[in-house]
mmCIF file of C-alpha atoms in Angstrom:
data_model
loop_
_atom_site.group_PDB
_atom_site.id
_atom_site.type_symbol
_atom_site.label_atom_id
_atom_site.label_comp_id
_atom_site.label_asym_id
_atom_site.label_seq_id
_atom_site.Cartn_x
_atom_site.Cartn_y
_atom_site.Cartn_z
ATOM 1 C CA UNK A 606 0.000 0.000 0.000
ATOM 2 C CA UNK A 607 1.338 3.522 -0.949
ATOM 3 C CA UNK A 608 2.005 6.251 1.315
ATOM 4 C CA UNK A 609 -0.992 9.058 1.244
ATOM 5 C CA UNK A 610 -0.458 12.491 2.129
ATOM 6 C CA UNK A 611 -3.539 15.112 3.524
ATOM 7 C CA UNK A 612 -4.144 18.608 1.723
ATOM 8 C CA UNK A 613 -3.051 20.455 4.923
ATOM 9 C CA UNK A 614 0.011 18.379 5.042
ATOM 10 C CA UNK A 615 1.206 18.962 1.480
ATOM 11 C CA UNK A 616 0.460 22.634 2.068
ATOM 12 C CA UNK A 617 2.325 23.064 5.388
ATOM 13 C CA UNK A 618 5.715 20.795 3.993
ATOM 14 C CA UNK A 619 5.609 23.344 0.372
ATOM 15 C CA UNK A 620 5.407 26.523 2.466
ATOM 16 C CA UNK A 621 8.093 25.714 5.422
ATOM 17 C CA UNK A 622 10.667 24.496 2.845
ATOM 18 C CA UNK A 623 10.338 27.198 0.098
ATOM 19 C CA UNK A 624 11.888 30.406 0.785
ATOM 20 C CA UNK A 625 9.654 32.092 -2.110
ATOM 21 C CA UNK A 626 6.519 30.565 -2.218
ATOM 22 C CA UNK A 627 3.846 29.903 0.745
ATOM 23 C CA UNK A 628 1.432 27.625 -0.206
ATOM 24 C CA UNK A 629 -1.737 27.598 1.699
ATOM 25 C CA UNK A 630 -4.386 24.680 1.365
ATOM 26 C CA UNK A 631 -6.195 26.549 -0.995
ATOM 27 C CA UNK A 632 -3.652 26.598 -3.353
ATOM 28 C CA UNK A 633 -3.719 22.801 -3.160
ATOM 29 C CA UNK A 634 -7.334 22.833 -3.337
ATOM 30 C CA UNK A 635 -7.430 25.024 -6.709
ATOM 31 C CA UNK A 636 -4.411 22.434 -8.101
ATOM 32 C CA UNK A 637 -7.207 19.259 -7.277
ATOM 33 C CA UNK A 638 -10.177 21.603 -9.109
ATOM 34 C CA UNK A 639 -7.926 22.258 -12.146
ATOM 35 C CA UNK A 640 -7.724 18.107 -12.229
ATOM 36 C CA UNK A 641 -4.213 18.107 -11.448
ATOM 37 C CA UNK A 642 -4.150 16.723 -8.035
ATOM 38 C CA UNK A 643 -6.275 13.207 -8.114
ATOM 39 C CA UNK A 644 -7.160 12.674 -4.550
ATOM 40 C CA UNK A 645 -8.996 10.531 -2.272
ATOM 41 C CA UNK A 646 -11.877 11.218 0.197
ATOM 42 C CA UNK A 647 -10.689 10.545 3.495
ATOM 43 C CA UNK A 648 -14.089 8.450 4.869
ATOM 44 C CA UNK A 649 -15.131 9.463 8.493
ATOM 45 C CA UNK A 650 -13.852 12.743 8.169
ATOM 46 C CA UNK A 651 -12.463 13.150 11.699
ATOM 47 C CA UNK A 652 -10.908 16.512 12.661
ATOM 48 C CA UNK A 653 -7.124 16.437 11.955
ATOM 49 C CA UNK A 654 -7.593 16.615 8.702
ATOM 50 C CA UNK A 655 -7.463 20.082 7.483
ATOM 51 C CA UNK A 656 -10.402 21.920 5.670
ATOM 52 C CA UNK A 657 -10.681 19.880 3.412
ATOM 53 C CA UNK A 658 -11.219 15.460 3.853
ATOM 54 C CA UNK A 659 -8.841 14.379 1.111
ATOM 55 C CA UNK A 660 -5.702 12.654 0.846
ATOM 56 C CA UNK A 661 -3.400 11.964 -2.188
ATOM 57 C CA UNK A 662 -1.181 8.919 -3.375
ATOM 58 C CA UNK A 663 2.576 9.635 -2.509
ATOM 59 C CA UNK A 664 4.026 8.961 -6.382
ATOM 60 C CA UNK A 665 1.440 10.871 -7.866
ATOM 61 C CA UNK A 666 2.049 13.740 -5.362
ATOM 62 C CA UNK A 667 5.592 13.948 -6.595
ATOM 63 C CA UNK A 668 4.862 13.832 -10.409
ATOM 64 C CA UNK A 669 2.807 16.394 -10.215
ATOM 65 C CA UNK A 670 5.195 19.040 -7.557
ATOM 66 C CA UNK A 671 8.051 17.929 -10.465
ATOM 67 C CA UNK A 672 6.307 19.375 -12.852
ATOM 68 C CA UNK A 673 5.217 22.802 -11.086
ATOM 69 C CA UNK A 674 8.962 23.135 -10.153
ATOM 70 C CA UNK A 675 9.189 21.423 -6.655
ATOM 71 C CA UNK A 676 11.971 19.443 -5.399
ATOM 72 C CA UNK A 677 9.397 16.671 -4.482
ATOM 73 C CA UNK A 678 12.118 14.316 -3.669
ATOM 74 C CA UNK A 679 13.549 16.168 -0.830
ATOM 75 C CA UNK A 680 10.223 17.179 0.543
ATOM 76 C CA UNK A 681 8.682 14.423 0.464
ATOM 77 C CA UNK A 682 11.022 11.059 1.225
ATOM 78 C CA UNK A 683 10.293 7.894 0.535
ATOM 79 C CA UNK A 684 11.678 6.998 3.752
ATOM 80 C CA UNK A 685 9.278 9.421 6.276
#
């Protein structure tokens, strides 16, 4: 099973490790409205989750950060 990451979790690791962008989980919301994000409903929605109850699929994450110019590698590890 692959590694799934929440909206507010992807927003808070892009804004603490780039010096010249903050992204908020709206950005990330717009990206899965445009259809570039495919994401998951996170069932039960339980607080801890952020505004919004969706989580996406680690390797997709990363092809998609690669192409908007993110070192997805480094912030996001295989190994965390």
């Amino acid at each position: 099973m692959g590694k799934y990451y929440t909206v507010s979790t992807i927003a808070q690791r892009l804004s603490v490790h780039s010096r010249s962008r903050v992204v908020t989980e709206d950005t990330v919301y717009r990206w899965i409205r445009q259809g570039r994000l495919q994401v998951e409903r996170i069932t039960g929605n339980s607080r801890g989750y952020g505004k919004y109850p969706y989580q996406v699929e680690s390797k997709h994450l990363k092809s998609v950060l690669i192409e908007l110019g993110f070192d997805a590698d480094r912030l996001f590890p295989d190994n965390d």
